[in-house]
Amino acid sequence: MVIVLICIVMQVASGYVPDYVMPSPVVIARALGDLLTTDLLHVAITLGRLCVAILFSAVAGVAIGLVMGTSKNVGPYLKALVVVDTGIPALSWMLLAVFWFKDAEARIFFILTVILLPFYALNVYEGVRALSTEWVDMLESFRPSRWQMLRYLVAPHIVPYIFLTTKSVIGYAIRMVIFAELVASAFGIGSRMSFAQSTFRIDQVMAWTFLLVVLNLVIQWLAAVAESRFLGWRKEAKVR
């Protein structure tokens, strides 16, 4: 219903302003069809960058979060570094990456990693802190090793936090990879959107925007499916 209303508004507005300001939905749909037949390589490049960055940030962030939550010696220092990272603007990292790295892929990977990793680290840290002391005392009564404590208690407990973080950062990560490609790369959806803007192809800009919204929804759905598979044992609480 919302999409229909947006299309109606765009159709009406396109009759009063030039196409380079507000093209009609038909023109945008035609541009989207052209992009899907000529620029699929750029879509694949963007998706590849996004998946690699999210996967690495999740693995590294979980490891750092576990150290933050379980180590009294190293944890506070790591937490301080992560908190400092969260206060640095994304634009600062992008500009620094342009100076520090010659390769475009390294630039984008660095930008996405330093932005996404703190989300995983802090959420896993909070997940470790949220462990029930009764569960810890019960397991410690069996005198487990540190590895057994992590495997049988901590790891299952933080899995929901990992999926929650992933679903939360997907949309943000998509925006960041587009911005990074616009600044640091000649390939990918971000660079194509920049080219469309420079040639006054507002229909292509809107077509790319629509495609990004669809990609966000698809990736969110895939994350929800994976969560249901891994956490199928968990019963959902029903609030009355």
CSV table of N, CA and C in Angstrom, one decimal, residues 5-134:
chain,number,residue,atom,x,y,z
A,5,LEU,N,1.2,4.2,-2.9
A,5,LEU,CA,1.0,5.7,-2.7
A,5,LEU,C,2.2,6.5,-3.1
A,6,ILE,N,3.4,5.9,-2.9
A,6,ILE,CA,4.6,6.6,-3.3
A,6,ILE,C,4.7,6.7,-4.9
A,7,CYS,N,4.3,5.6,-5.5
A,7,CYS,CA,4.3,5.6,-7.0
A,7,CYS,C,3.3,6.7,-7.5
A,8,ILE,N,2.1,6.8,-6.9
A,8,ILE,CA,1.1,7.7,-7.3
A,8,ILE,C,1.6,9.2,-7.1
A,9,VAL,N,2.2,9.4,-6.0
A,9,VAL,CA,2.8,10.8,-5.7
A,9,VAL,C,3.9,11.1,-6.8
A,10,MET,N,4.8,10.1,-7.0
A,10,MET,CA,5.8,10.3,-8.0
A,10,MET,C,5.3,10.6,-9.4
A,11,GLN,N,4.2,9.8,-9.8
A,11,GLN,CA,3.6,10.0,-11.1
A,11,GLN,C,3.0,11.4,-11.2
A,12,VAL,N,2.3,11.8,-10.2
A,12,VAL,CA,1.7,13.2,-10.2
A,12,VAL,C,2.8,14.3,-10.3
A,13,ALA,N,3.8,14.1,-9.4
A,13,ALA,CA,4.9,15.1,-9.4
A,13,ALA,C,5.6,15.2,-10.7
A,14,SER,N,5.8,14.0,-11.4
A,14,SER,CA,6.5,14.0,-12.6
A,14,SER,C,5.9,14.8,-13.7
A,15,GLY,N,4.6,15.1,-13.6
A,15,GLY,CA,3.9,15.9,-14.6
A,15,GLY,C,4.1,17.4,-14.4
A,16,TYR,N,4.7,17.8,-13.3
A,16,TYR,CA,4.9,19.2,-13.1
A,16,TYR,C,6.3,19.7,-13.0
A,17,VAL,N,7.3,18.7,-13.0
A,17,VAL,CA,8.7,19.0,-12.9
A,17,VAL,C,9.4,18.3,-14.0
A,18,PRO,N,10.6,18.7,-14.3
A,18,PRO,CA,11.4,18.0,-15.4
A,18,PRO,C,11.8,16.6,-14.9
A,19,ASP,N,12.1,15.7,-15.9
A,19,ASP,CA,12.5,14.4,-15.6
A,19,ASP,C,13.8,14.3,-14.7
A,20,TYR,N,14.7,15.2,-14.9
A,20,TYR,CA,15.9,15.2,-14.1
A,20,TYR,C,15.6,15.5,-12.6
A,21,VAL,N,14.4,16.0,-12.3
A,21,VAL,CA,14.1,16.3,-10.9
A,21,VAL,C,13.2,15.1,-10.3
A,22,MET,N,12.2,14.7,-11.1
A,22,MET,CA,11.3,13.7,-10.6
A,22,MET,C,10.8,12.9,-11.8
A,23,PRO,N,11.5,11.8,-12.1
A,23,PRO,CA,11.0,10.9,-13.2
A,23,PRO,C,9.8,10.1,-12.8
A,24,SER,N,9.0,9.7,-13.8
A,24,SER,CA,7.8,8.9,-13.4
A,24,SER,C,8.2,7.5,-13.1
A,25,PRO,N,7.4,6.7,-12.4
A,25,PRO,CA,7.7,5.3,-12.0
A,25,PRO,C,8.0,4.5,-13.2
A,26,VAL,N,7.4,4.7,-14.3
A,26,VAL,CA,7.6,3.9,-15.5
A,26,VAL,C,9.1,4.1,-16.0
A,27,VAL,N,9.5,5.4,-16.0
A,27,VAL,CA,10.9,5.7,-16.4
A,27,VAL,C,11.9,5.0,-15.4
A,28,ILE,N,11.6,5.1,-14.1
A,28,ILE,CA,12.5,4.4,-13.1
A,28,ILE,C,12.5,2.9,-13.3
A,29,ALA,N,11.4,2.3,-13.6
A,29,ALA,CA,11.3,0.9,-13.8
A,29,ALA,C,12.1,0.5,-15.1
A,30,ARG,N,12.0,1.3,-16.1
A,30,ARG,CA,12.8,1.0,-17.3
A,30,ARG,C,14.3,1.2,-17.0
A,31,ALA,N,14.7,2.2,-16.2
A,31,ALA,CA,16.1,2.3,-15.8
A,31,ALA,C,16.6,1.1,-15.0
A,32,LEU,N,15.7,0.7,-14.1
A,32,LEU,CA,16.1,-0.5,-13.3
A,32,LEU,C,16.3,-1.7,-14.1
A,33,GLY,N,15.5,-1.9,-15.1
A,33,GLY,CA,15.6,-3.0,-16.0
A,33,GLY,C,17.0,-3.0,-16.8
A,34,ASP,N,17.3,-1.8,-17.2
A,34,ASP,CA,18.6,-1.6,-17.9
A,34,ASP,C,19.8,-1.9,-17.0
A,35,LEU,N,19.7,-1.4,-15.7
A,35,LEU,CA,20.8,-1.6,-14.8
A,35,LEU,C,21.0,-3.1,-14.5
A,36,LEU,N,19.9,-3.8,-14.4
A,36,LEU,CA,20.0,-5.3,-14.1
A,36,LEU,C,20.5,-6.1,-15.2
A,37,THR,N,20.5,-5.5,-16.4
A,37,THR,CA,21.1,-6.2,-17.6
A,37,THR,C,22.5,-5.8,-17.9
A,38,THR,N,22.9,-4.6,-17.4
A,38,THR,CA,24.2,-4.1,-17.8
A,38,THR,C,25.2,-3.9,-16.6
A,39,ASP,N,24.7,-3.8,-15.4
A,39,ASP,CA,25.5,-3.5,-14.3
A,39,ASP,C,25.5,-4.6,-13.2
A,40,LEU,N,25.2,-5.8,-13.5
A,40,LEU,CA,25.1,-6.9,-12.5
A,40,LEU,C,26.5,-7.1,-11.9
A,41,LEU,N,27.6,-6.9,-12.6
A,41,LEU,CA,28.9,-7.0,-12.1
A,41,LEU,C,29.1,-6.1,-10.9
A,42,HIS,N,28.6,-4.8,-11.0
A,42,HIS,CA,28.8,-3.9,-9.9
A,42,HIS,C,28.0,-4.3,-8.7
A,43,VAL,N,26.8,-4.9,-8.9
A,43,VAL,CA,26.0,-5.4,-7.8
A,43,VAL,C,26.7,-6.5,-7.1
A,44,ALA,N,27.3,-7.4,-7.9
A,44,ALA,CA,28.0,-8.5,-7.3
A,44,ALA,C,29.2,-8.1,-6.5
A,45,ILE,N,29.9,-7.0,-7.0
A,45,ILE,CA,31.1,-6.5,-6.3
A,45,ILE,C,30.7,-5.9,-5.0
A,46,THR,N,29.6,-5.1,-5.0
A,46,THR,CA,29.1,-4.5,-3.7
A,46,THR,C,28.7,-5.6,-2.7
A,47,LEU,N,28.0,-6.6,-3.2
A,47,LEU,CA,27.5,-7.7,-2.3
A,47,LEU,C,28.7,-8.4,-1.7
A,48,GLY,N,29.7,-8.7,-2.6
A,48,GLY,CA,30.9,-9.4,-2.1
A,48,GLY,C,31.6,-8.6,-1.0
A,49,ARG,N,31.8,-7.3,-1.3
A,49,ARG,CA,32.5,-6.5,-0.3
A,49,ARG,C,31.7,-6.5,1.0
A,50,LEU,N,30.4,-6.4,0.9
A,50,LEU,CA,29.5,-6.3,2.1
A,50,LEU,C,29.6,-7.6,2.9
A,51,CYS,N,29.5,-8.7,2.2
A,51,CYS,CA,29.5,-10.0,2.9
A,51,CYS,C,30.8,-10.3,3.6
A,52,VAL,N,31.9,-10.0,2.9
A,52,VAL,CA,33.3,-10.2,3.5
A,52,VAL,C,33.5,-9.4,4.7
A,53,ALA,N,33.1,-8.1,4.6
A,53,ALA,CA,33.3,-7.2,5.7
A,53,ALA,C,32.4,-7.6,6.9
A,54,ILE,N,31.1,-7.9,6.7
A,54,ILE,CA,30.3,-8.3,7.8
A,54,ILE,C,30.8,-9.6,8.5
A,55,LEU,N,31.2,-10.6,7.7
A,55,LEU,CA,31.7,-11.9,8.2
A,55,LEU,C,33.0,-11.6,9.0
A,56,PHE,N,33.9,-10.9,8.5
A,56,PHE,CA,35.1,-10.6,9.3
A,56,PHE,C,34.9,-9.8,10.5
A,57,SER,N,34.0,-8.8,10.4
A,57,SER,CA,33.7,-8.0,11.6
A,57,SER,C,33.0,-8.8,12.7
A,58,ALA,N,32.1,-9.8,12.2
A,58,ALA,CA,31.5,-10.6,13.2
A,58,ALA,C,32.5,-11.5,13.9
A,59,VAL,N,33.4,-12.2,13.2
A,59,VAL,CA,34.3,-13.1,13.8
A,59,VAL,C,35.3,-12.3,14.7
A,60,ALA,N,35.8,-11.2,14.2
A,60,ALA,CA,36.8,-10.5,15.0
A,60,ALA,C,36.1,-9.8,16.2
A,61,GLY,N,34.9,-9.2,15.9
A,61,GLY,CA,34.1,-8.6,17.0
A,61,GLY,C,33.7,-9.5,18.1
A,62,VAL,N,33.3,-10.7,17.8
A,62,VAL,CA,32.9,-11.7,18.8
A,62,VAL,C,34.2,-12.1,19.6
A,63,ALA,N,35.3,-12.3,19.0
A,63,ALA,CA,36.5,-12.6,19.7
A,63,ALA,C,36.9,-11.5,20.7
A,64,ILE,N,36.9,-10.3,20.2
A,64,ILE,CA,37.2,-9.1,21.0
A,64,ILE,C,36.2,-9.0,22.2
A,65,GLY,N,34.9,-9.2,21.9
A,65,GLY,CA,33.9,-9.1,22.9
A,65,GLY,C,34.1,-10.1,24.0
A,66,LEU,N,34.4,-11.3,23.6
A,66,LEU,CA,34.7,-12.4,24.6
A,66,LEU,C,35.8,-12.0,25.5
A,67,VAL,N,36.9,-11.5,24.9
A,67,VAL,CA,38.1,-11.1,25.7
A,67,VAL,C,37.7,-10.0,26.6
A,68,MET,N,36.9,-9.0,26.1
A,68,MET,CA,36.5,-7.9,27.0
A,68,MET,C,35.6,-8.4,28.2
A,69,GLY,N,34.8,-9.4,27.9
A,69,GLY,CA,33.9,-9.9,29.0
A,69,GLY,C,34.5,-10.9,29.9
A,70,THR,N,35.6,-11.5,29.5
A,70,THR,CA,36.1,-12.6,30.4
A,70,THR,C,37.5,-12.3,30.9
A,71,SER,N,38.2,-11.4,30.4
A,71,SER,CA,39.6,-11.1,30.9
A,71,SER,C,39.6,-9.8,31.7
A,72,LYS,N,40.0,-9.9,32.9
A,72,LYS,CA,40.1,-8.8,33.8
A,72,LYS,C,41.4,-7.9,33.5
A,73,ASN,N,42.3,-8.5,32.9
A,73,ASN,CA,43.6,-7.8,32.7
A,73,ASN,C,43.6,-7.0,31.3
A,74,VAL,N,43.1,-7.7,30.3
A,74,VAL,CA,43.1,-7.1,28.9
A,74,VAL,C,41.8,-6.5,28.6
A,75,GLY,N,40.7,-7.0,29.1
A,75,GLY,CA,39.4,-6.6,28.8
A,75,GLY,C,39.1,-5.1,28.9
A,76,PRO,N,39.5,-4.4,30.0
A,76,PRO,CA,39.2,-3.0,30.1
A,76,PRO,C,39.9,-2.1,29.1
A,77,TYR,N,41.1,-2.5,28.7
A,77,TYR,CA,41.9,-1.8,27.7
A,77,TYR,C,41.2,-1.9,26.3
A,78,LEU,N,40.8,-3.2,26.0
A,78,LEU,CA,40.1,-3.4,24.7
A,78,LEU,C,38.8,-2.6,24.6
A,79,LYS,N,38.1,-2.7,25.7
A,79,LYS,CA,36.8,-1.9,25.8
A,79,LYS,C,37.0,-0.4,25.5
A,80,ALA,N,38.1,0.1,26.1
A,80,ALA,CA,38.4,1.5,26.0
A,80,ALA,C,38.7,1.8,24.5
A,81,LEU,N,39.5,1.0,23.8
A,81,LEU,CA,39.8,1.2,22.4
A,81,LEU,C,38.5,1.1,21.6
A,82,VAL,N,37.6,0.1,21.9
A,82,VAL,CA,36.4,0.0,21.1
A,82,VAL,C,35.5,1.2,21.3
A,83,VAL,N,35.4,1.7,22.5
A,83,VAL,CA,34.5,2.8,22.8
A,83,VAL,C,35.1,4.1,22.0
A,84,VAL,N,36.4,4.2,22.0
A,84,VAL,CA,37.0,5.3,21.3
A,84,VAL,C,36.7,5.2,19.8
A,85,ASP,N,36.8,4.0,19.3
A,85,ASP,CA,36.4,3.8,17.9
A,85,ASP,C,35.0,4.2,17.5
A,86,THR,N,34.1,3.9,18.4
A,86,THR,CA,32.7,4.3,18.2
A,86,THR,C,32.5,5.8,18.1
A,87,GLY,N,33.4,6.6,18.7
A,87,GLY,CA,33.3,8.0,18.7
A,87,GLY,C,33.9,8.7,17.5
A,88,ILE,N,34.7,7.9,16.6
A,88,ILE,CA,35.3,8.5,15.5
A,88,ILE,C,34.3,8.5,14.3
A,89,PRO,N,34.1,9.6,13.7
A,89,PRO,CA,33.1,9.7,12.5
A,89,PRO,C,33.5,8.8,11.4
A,90,ALA,N,32.5,8.2,10.7
A,90,ALA,CA,32.8,7.4,9.6
A,90,ALA,C,33.5,8.1,8.5
A,91,LEU,N,33.2,9.4,8.3
A,91,LEU,CA,33.9,10.2,7.3
A,91,LEU,C,35.4,10.3,7.6
A,92,SER,N,35.8,10.4,8.9
A,92,SER,CA,37.2,10.4,9.2
A,92,SER,C,37.9,9.1,8.8
A,93,TRP,N,37.3,8.0,9.0
A,93,TRP,CA,37.9,6.7,8.6
A,93,TRP,C,38.0,6.7,7.1
A,94,MET,N,37.0,7.2,6.4
A,94,MET,CA,37.1,7.1,4.9
A,94,MET,C,38.2,8.0,4.4
A,95,LEU,N,38.4,9.2,5.0
A,95,LEU,CA,39.5,10.0,4.5
A,95,LEU,C,40.9,9.4,4.8
A,96,LEU,N,41.0,8.9,6.0
A,96,LEU,CA,42.2,8.2,6.4
A,96,LEU,C,42.5,7.0,5.5
A,97,ALA,N,41.5,6.2,5.2
A,97,ALA,CA,41.7,5.1,4.4
A,97,ALA,C,42.2,5.5,3.0
A,98,VAL,N,41.8,6.6,2.5
A,98,VAL,CA,42.3,7.0,1.2
A,98,VAL,C,43.8,7.3,1.2
A,99,PHE,N,44.2,7.9,2.3
A,99,PHE,CA,45.7,8.2,2.5
A,99,PHE,C,46.5,7.0,2.8
A,100,TRP,N,45.9,6.0,3.6
A,100,TRP,CA,46.7,4.9,4.1
A,100,TRP,C,46.8,3.7,3.1
A,101,PHE,N,45.8,3.5,2.3
A,101,PHE,CA,45.8,2.4,1.5
A,101,PHE,C,45.7,2.8,0.0
A,102,LYS,N,46.5,2.1,-0.8
A,102,LYS,CA,46.5,2.4,-2.2
A,102,LYS,C,45.4,1.6,-3.0
A,103,ASP,N,45.2,0.3,-2.5
A,103,ASP,CA,44.2,-0.5,-3.1
A,103,ASP,C,42.8,-0.2,-2.7
A,104,ALA,N,41.9,-0.1,-3.7
A,104,ALA,CA,40.5,0.3,-3.4
A,104,ALA,C,39.8,-0.7,-2.5
A,105,GLU,N,40.1,-2.0,-2.7
A,105,GLU,CA,39.5,-3.1,-1.9
A,105,GLU,C,39.9,-3.0,-0.5
A,106,ALA,N,41.2,-2.7,-0.3
A,106,ALA,CA,41.7,-2.6,1.1
A,106,ALA,C,41.1,-1.4,1.8
A,107,ARG,N,40.9,-0.3,1.1
A,107,ARG,CA,40.2,0.9,1.6
A,107,ARG,C,38.8,0.6,2.1
A,108,ILE,N,38.0,0.0,1.3
A,108,ILE,CA,36.6,-0.3,1.6
A,108,ILE,C,36.5,-1.3,2.7
A,109,PHE,N,37.4,-2.4,2.7
A,109,PHE,CA,37.4,-3.4,3.7
A,109,PHE,C,37.7,-2.7,5.1
A,110,PHE,N,38.7,-1.9,5.1
A,110,PHE,CA,39.1,-1.2,6.3
A,110,PHE,C,38.0,-0.3,6.8
A,111,ILE,N,37.4,0.5,6.0
A,111,ILE,CA,36.4,1.4,6.4
A,111,ILE,C,35.2,0.6,7.0
A,112,LEU,N,34.7,-0.4,6.4
A,112,LEU,CA,33.6,-1.2,6.9
A,112,LEU,C,34.0,-1.9,8.2
A,113,THR,N,35.2,-2.4,8.2
A,113,THR,CA,35.6,-3.2,9.4
A,113,THR,C,35.6,-2.3,10.7
A,114,VAL,N,36.3,-1.2,10.6
A,114,VAL,CA,36.4,-0.3,11.8
A,114,VAL,C,35.1,0.3,12.2
A,115,ILE,N,34.1,0.3,11.3
A,115,ILE,CA,32.8,0.8,11.6
A,115,ILE,C,31.9,-0.3,12.2
A,116,LEU,N,31.9,-1.5,11.6
A,116,LEU,CA,31.0,-2.5,12.0
A,116,LEU,C,31.5,-3.3,13.2
A,117,LEU,N,32.8,-3.5,13.3
A,117,LEU,CA,33.4,-4.4,14.4
A,117,LEU,C,33.0,-4.0,15.8
A,118,PRO,N,33.0,-2.7,16.1
A,118,PRO,CA,32.6,-2.3,17.5
A,118,PRO,C,31.2,-2.7,17.9
A,119,PHE,N,30.3,-2.8,16.9
A,119,PHE,CA,28.9,-3.2,17.2
A,119,PHE,C,28.9,-4.6,17.8
A,120,TYR,N,29.6,-5.5,17.1
A,120,TYR,CA,29.7,-6.9,17.5
A,120,TYR,C,30.4,-7.0,18.9
A,121,ALA,N,31.5,-6.3,19.0
A,121,ALA,CA,32.3,-6.4,20.2
A,121,ALA,C,31.5,-6.0,21.5
A,122,LEU,N,30.9,-4.8,21.3
A,122,LEU,CA,30.1,-4.3,22.5
A,122,LEU,C,28.9,-5.2,22.8
A,123,ASN,N,28.2,-5.6,21.8
A,123,ASN,CA,27.0,-6.5,22.1
A,123,ASN,C,27.4,-7.8,22.7
A,124,VAL,N,28.5,-8.4,22.2
A,124,VAL,CA,28.9,-9.7,22.8
A,124,VAL,C,29.4,-9.4,24.2
A,125,TYR,N,30.1,-8.3,24.4
A,125,TYR,CA,30.5,-8.0,25.8
A,125,TYR,C,29.3,-7.9,26.7
A,126,GLU,N,28.3,-7.2,26.3
A,126,GLU,CA,27.0,-7.1,27.1
A,126,GLU,C,26.4,-8.4,27.3
A,127,GLY,N,26.5,-9.3,26.2
A,127,GLY,CA,25.9,-10.6,26.4
A,127,GLY,C,26.6,-11.5,27.4
A,128,VAL,N,27.9,-11.3,27.5
A,128,VAL,CA,28.7,-12.1,28.5
A,128,VAL,C,28.4,-11.5,29.9
A,129,ARG,N,28.2,-10.2,30.0
A,129,ARG,CA,27.9,-9.6,31.3
A,129,ARG,C,26.5,-10.0,31.7
A,130,ALA,N,25.6,-10.3,30.8
A,130,ALA,CA,24.2,-10.7,31.1
A,130,ALA,C,24.1,-12.2,31.5
A,131,LEU,N,25.2,-12.9,31.5
A,131,LEU,CA,25.1,-14.3,32.0
A,131,LEU,C,24.6,-14.4,33.4
A,132,SER,N,23.7,-15.3,33.6
A,132,SER,CA,23.2,-15.6,35.0
A,132,SER,C,24.3,-16.1,35.9
A,133,THR,N,24.5,-15.5,37.0
A,133,THR,CA,25.5,-16.0,38.0
A,133,THR,C,25.1,-17.4,38.5
A,134,GLU,N,23.8,-17.7,38.5
A,134,GLU,CA,23.4,-19.0,38.9
A,134,GLU,C,23.9,-20.1,37.9
